[in-house]
mmCIF file with all atom_site columns, C-alpha atoms in Angstrom:
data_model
loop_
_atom_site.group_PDB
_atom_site.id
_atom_site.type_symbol
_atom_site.label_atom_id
_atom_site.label_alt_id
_atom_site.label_comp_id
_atom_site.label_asym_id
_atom_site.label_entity_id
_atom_site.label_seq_id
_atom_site.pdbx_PDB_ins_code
_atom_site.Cartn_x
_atom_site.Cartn_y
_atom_site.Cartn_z
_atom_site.occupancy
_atom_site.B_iso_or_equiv
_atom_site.pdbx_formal_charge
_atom_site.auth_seq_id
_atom_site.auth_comp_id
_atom_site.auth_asym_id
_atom_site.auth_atom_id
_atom_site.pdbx_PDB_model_num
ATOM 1   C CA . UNK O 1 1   ? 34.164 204.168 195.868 1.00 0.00 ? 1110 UNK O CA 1
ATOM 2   C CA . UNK O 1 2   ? 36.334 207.122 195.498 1.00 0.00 ? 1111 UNK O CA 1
ATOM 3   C CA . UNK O 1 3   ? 39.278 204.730 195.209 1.00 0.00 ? 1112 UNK O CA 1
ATOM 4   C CA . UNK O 1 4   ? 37.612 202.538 192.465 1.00 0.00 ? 1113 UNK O CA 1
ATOM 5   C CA . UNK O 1 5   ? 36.914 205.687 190.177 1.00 0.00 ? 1114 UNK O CA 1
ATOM 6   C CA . UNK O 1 6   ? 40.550 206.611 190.235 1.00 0.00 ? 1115 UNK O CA 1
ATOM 7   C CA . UNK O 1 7   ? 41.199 203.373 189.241 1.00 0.00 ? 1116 UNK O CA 1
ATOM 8   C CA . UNK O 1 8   ? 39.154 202.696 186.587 1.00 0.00 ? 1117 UNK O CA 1
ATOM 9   C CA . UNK O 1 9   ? 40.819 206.384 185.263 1.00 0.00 ? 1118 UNK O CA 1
ATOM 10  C CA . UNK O 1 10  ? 44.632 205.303 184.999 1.00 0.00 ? 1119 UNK O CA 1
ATOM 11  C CA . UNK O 1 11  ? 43.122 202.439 183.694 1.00 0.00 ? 1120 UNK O CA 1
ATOM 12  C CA . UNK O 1 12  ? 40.991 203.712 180.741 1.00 0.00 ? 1121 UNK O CA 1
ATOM 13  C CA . UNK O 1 13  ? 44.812 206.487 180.058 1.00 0.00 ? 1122 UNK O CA 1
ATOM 14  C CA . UNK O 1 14  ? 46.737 203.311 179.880 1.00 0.00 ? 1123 UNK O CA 1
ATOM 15  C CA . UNK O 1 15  ? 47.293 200.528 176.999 1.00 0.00 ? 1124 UNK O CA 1
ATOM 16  C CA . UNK O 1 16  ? 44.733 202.443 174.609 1.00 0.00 ? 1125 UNK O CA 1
ATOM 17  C CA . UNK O 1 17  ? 45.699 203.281 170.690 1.00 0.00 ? 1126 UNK O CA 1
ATOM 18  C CA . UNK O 1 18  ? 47.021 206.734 170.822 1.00 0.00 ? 1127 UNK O CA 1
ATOM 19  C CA . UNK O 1 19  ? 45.288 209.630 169.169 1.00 0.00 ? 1128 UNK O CA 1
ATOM 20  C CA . UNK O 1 20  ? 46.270 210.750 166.090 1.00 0.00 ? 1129 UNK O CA 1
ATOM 21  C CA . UNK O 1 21  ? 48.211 213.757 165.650 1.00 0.00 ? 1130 UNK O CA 1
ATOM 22  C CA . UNK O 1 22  ? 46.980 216.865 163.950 1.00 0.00 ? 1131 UNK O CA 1
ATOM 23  C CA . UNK O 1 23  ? 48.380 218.598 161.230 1.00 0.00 ? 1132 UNK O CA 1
ATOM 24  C CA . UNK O 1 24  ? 48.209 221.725 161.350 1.00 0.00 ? 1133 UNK O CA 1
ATOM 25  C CA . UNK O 1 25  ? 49.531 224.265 158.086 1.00 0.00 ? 1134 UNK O CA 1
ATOM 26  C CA . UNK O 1 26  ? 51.806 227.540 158.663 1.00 0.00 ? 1135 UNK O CA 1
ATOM 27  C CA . UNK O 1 27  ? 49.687 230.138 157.632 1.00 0.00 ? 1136 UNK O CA 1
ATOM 28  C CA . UNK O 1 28  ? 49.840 230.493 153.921 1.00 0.00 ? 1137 UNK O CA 1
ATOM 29  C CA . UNK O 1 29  ? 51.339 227.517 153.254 1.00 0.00 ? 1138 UNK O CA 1
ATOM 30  C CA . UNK O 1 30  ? 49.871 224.577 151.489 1.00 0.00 ? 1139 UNK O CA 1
ATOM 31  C CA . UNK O 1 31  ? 52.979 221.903 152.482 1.00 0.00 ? 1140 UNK O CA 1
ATOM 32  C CA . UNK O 1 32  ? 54.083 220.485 155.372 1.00 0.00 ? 1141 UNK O CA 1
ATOM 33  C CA . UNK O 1 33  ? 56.886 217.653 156.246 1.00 0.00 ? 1142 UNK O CA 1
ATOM 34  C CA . UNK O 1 34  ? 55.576 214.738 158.342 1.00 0.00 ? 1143 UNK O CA 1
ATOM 35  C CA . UNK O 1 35  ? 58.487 212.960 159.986 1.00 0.00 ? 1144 UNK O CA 1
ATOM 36  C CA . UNK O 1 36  ? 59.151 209.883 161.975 1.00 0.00 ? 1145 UNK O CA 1
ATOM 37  C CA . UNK O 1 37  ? 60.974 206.293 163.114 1.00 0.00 ? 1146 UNK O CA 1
ATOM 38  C CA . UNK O 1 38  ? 58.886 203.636 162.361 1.00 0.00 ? 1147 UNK O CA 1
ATOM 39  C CA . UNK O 1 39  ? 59.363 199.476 162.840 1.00 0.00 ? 1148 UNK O CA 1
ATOM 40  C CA . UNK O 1 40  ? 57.854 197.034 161.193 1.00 0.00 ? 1149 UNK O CA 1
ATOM 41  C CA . UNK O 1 41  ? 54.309 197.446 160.462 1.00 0.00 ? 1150 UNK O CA 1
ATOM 42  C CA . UNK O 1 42  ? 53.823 199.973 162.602 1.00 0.00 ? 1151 UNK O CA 1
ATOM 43  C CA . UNK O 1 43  ? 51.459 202.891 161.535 1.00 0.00 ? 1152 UNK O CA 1
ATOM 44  C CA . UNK O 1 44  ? 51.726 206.694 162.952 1.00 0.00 ? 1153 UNK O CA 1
ATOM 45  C CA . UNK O 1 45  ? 48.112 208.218 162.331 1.00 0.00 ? 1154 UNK O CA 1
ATOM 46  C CA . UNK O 1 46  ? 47.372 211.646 161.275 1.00 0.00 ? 1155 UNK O CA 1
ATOM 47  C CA . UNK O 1 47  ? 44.564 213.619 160.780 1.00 0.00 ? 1156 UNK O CA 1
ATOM 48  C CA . UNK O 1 48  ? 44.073 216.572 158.921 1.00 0.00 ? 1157 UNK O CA 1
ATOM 49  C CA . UNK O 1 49  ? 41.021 219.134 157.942 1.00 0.00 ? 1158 UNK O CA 1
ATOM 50  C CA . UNK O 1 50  ? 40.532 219.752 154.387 1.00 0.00 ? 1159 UNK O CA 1
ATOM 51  C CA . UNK O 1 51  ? 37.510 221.663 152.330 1.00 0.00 ? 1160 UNK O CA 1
ATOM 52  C CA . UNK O 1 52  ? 35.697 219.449 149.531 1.00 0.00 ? 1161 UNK O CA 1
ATOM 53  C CA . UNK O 1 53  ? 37.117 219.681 146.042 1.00 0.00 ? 1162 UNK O CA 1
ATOM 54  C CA . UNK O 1 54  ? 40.726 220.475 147.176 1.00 0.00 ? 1163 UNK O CA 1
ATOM 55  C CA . UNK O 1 55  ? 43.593 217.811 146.206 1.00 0.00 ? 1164 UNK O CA 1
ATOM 56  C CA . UNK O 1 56  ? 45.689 215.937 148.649 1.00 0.00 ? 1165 UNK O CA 1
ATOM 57  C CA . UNK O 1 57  ? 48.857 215.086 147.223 1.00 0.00 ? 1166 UNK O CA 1
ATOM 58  C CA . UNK O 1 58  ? 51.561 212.789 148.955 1.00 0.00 ? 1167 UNK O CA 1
ATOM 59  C CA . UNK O 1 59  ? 55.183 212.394 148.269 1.00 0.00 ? 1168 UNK O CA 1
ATOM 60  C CA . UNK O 1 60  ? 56.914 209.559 149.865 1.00 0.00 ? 1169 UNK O CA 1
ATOM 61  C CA . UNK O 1 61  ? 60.526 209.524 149.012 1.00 0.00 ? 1170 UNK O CA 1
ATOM 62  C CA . UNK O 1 62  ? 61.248 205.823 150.586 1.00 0.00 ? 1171 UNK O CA 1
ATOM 63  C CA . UNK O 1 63  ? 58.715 203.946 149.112 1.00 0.00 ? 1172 UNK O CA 1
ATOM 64  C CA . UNK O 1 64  ? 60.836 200.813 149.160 1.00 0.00 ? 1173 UNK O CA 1
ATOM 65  C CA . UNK O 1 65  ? 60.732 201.009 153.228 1.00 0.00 ? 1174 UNK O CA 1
ATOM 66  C CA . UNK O 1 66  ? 56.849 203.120 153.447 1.00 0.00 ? 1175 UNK O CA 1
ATOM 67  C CA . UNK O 1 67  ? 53.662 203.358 152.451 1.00 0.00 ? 1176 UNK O CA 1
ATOM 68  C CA . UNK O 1 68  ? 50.559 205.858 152.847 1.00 0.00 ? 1177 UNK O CA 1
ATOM 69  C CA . UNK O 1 69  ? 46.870 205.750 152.824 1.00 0.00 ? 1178 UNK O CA 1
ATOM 70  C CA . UNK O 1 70  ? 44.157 208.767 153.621 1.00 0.00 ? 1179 UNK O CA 1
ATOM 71  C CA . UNK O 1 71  ? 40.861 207.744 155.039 1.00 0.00 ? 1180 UNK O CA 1
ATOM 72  C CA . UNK O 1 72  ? 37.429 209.167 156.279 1.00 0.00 ? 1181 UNK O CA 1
ATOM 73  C CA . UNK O 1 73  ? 34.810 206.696 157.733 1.00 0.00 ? 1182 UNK O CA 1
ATOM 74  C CA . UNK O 1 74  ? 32.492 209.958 157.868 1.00 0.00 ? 1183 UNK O CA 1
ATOM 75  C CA . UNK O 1 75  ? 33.024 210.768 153.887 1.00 0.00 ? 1184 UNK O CA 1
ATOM 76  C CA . UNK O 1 76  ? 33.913 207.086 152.647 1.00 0.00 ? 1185 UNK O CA 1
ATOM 77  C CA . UNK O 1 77  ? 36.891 207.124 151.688 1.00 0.00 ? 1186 UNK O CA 1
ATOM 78  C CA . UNK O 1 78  ? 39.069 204.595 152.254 1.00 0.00 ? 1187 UNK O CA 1
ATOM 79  C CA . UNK O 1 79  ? 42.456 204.207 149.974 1.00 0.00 ? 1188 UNK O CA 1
ATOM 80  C CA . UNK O 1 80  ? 44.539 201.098 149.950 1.00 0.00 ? 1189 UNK O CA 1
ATOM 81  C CA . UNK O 1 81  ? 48.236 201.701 150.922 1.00 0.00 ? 1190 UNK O CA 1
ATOM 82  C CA . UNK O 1 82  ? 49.910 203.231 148.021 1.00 0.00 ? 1191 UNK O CA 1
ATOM 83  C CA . UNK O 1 83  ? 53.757 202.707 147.702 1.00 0.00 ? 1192 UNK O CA 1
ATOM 84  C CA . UNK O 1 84  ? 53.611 205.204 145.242 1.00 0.00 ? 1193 UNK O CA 1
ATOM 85  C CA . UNK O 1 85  ? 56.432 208.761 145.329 1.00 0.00 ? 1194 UNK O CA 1
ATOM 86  C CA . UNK O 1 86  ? 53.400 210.628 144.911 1.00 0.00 ? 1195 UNK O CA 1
ATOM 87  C CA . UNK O 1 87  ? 50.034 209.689 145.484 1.00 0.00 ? 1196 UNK O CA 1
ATOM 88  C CA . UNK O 1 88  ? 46.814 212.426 144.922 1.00 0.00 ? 1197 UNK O CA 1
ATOM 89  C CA . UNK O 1 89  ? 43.021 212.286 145.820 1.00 0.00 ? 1198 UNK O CA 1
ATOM 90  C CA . UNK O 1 90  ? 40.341 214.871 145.344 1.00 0.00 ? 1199 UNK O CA 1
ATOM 91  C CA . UNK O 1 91  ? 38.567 214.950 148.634 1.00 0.00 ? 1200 UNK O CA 1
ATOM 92  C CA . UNK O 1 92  ? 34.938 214.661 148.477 1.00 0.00 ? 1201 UNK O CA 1
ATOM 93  C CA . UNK O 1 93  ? 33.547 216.322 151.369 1.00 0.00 ? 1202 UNK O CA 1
ATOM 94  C CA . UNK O 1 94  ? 34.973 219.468 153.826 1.00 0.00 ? 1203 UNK O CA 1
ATOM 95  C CA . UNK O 1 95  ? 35.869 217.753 157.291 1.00 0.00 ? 1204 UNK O CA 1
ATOM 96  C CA . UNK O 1 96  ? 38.779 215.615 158.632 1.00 0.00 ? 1205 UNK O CA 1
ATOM 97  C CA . UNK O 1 97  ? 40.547 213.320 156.721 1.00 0.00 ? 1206 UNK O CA 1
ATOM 98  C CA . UNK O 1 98  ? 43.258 210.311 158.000 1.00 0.00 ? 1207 UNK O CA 1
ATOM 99  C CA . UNK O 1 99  ? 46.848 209.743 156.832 1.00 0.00 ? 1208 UNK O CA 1
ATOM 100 C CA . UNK O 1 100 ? 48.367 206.874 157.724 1.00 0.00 ? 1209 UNK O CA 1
ATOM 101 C CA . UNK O 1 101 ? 52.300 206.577 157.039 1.00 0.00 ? 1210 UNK O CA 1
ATOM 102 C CA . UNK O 1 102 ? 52.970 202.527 157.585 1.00 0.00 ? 1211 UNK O CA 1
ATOM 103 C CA . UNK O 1 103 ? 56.376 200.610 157.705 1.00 0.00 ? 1212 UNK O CA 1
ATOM 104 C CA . UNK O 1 104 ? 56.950 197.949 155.617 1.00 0.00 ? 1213 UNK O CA 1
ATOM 105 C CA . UNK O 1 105 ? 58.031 194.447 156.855 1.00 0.00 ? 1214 UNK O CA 1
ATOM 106 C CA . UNK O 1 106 ? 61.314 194.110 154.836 1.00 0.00 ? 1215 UNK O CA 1
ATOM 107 C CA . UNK O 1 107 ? 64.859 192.417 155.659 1.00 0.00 ? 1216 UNK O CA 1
ATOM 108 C CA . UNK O 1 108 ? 66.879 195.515 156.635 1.00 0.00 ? 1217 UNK O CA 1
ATOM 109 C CA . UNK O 1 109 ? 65.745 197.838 158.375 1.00 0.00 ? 1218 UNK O CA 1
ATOM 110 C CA . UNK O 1 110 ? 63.860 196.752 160.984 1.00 0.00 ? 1219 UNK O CA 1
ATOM 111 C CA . UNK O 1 111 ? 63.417 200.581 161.807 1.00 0.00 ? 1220 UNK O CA 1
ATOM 112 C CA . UNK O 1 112 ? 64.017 203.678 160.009 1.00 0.00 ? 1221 UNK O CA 1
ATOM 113 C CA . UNK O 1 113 ? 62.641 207.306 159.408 1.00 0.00 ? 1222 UNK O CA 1
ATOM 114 C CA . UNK O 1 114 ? 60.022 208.679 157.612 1.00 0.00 ? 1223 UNK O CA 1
ATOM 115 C CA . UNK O 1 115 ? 59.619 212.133 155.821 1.00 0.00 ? 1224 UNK O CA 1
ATOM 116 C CA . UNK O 1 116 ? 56.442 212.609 154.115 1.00 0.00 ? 1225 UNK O CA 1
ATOM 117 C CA . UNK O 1 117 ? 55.042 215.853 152.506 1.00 0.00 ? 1226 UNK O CA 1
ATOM 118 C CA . UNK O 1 118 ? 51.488 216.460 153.212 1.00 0.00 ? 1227 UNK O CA 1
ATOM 119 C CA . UNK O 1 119 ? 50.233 219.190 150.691 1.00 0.00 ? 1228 UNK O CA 1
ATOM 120 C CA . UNK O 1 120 ? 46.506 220.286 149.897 1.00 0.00 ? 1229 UNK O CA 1
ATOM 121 C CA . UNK O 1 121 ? 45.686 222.694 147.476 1.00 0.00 ? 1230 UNK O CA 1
#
C-alpha cells in the first residue's frame, strides 16, 4: 500500500501544467520587467495581486514575435491577446489577476526572448 501511495505522488508531480509564477513588486515600485525564451505558441503564465480600481498597463516591445492577455475567472475578466506596445485595463475587483505572455507562430524565429513590463498604478 505504502508503495502504491508513493507512486501515485511522483505521478500526480510529473507531466502536470506548471504553476504560474508570481510577481512580486520591489517595494515602492510600481514596474517590473518580465523576461523569457519562448517557442511557438507557447505561453509562460503569471499571476499577480492587484487592488480594484488600479490600472494595469503592458508594454510589449516585440509585438511582431508576442502577445499578452490578463485574466481572472474569479472577477471575469478575460482579454483577448493584444499585440498591442502597450495595452491597459482598469481592474475591477482587489485579488489575483493572470498575465499571459504568448509566442507567436511566425517563419523566423522559432524561439526568441521576451521582455515585458508589468506596471500597476
Amino acid at each position: 500500500m505504502l508503495l502504491g501511495l508513493c507512486a501515485g505522488g511522483l505521478l500526480a508531480q510529473g507531466g502536470g501544467k506548471a504553476e504560474p509564477k508570481r510577481i512580486e513588486f520591489v517595494s515602492g515600485k510600481s514596474s517590473t520587467l518580465l523576461t523569457g525564451s519562448l517557442s511557438h505558441d507557447e505561453e509562460m503564465e503569471y499571476v499577480f495581486a492587484a487592488a480594484k480600481g488600479q490600472k494595469v498597463t503592458v508594454r510589449n516591445p516585440k509585438t511582431s514575435l508576442f502577445d499578452v492577455r490578463i485574466f481572472s475567472d474569479e472577477f471575469g475578466v478575460e482579454t483577448e491577446f493584444d499585440s498591442s506596445l502597450t495595452f491597459s485595463i482598469d481592474l475591477p475587483e482587489t485579488g489575483d489577476y493572470m498575465l499571459f505572455v504568448r509566442k507567436k507562430r511566425v517563419k523566423t524565429p522559432s524561439r526568441a526572448r521576451f521582455s515585458i513590463t508589468l506596471t500597476i498604478k
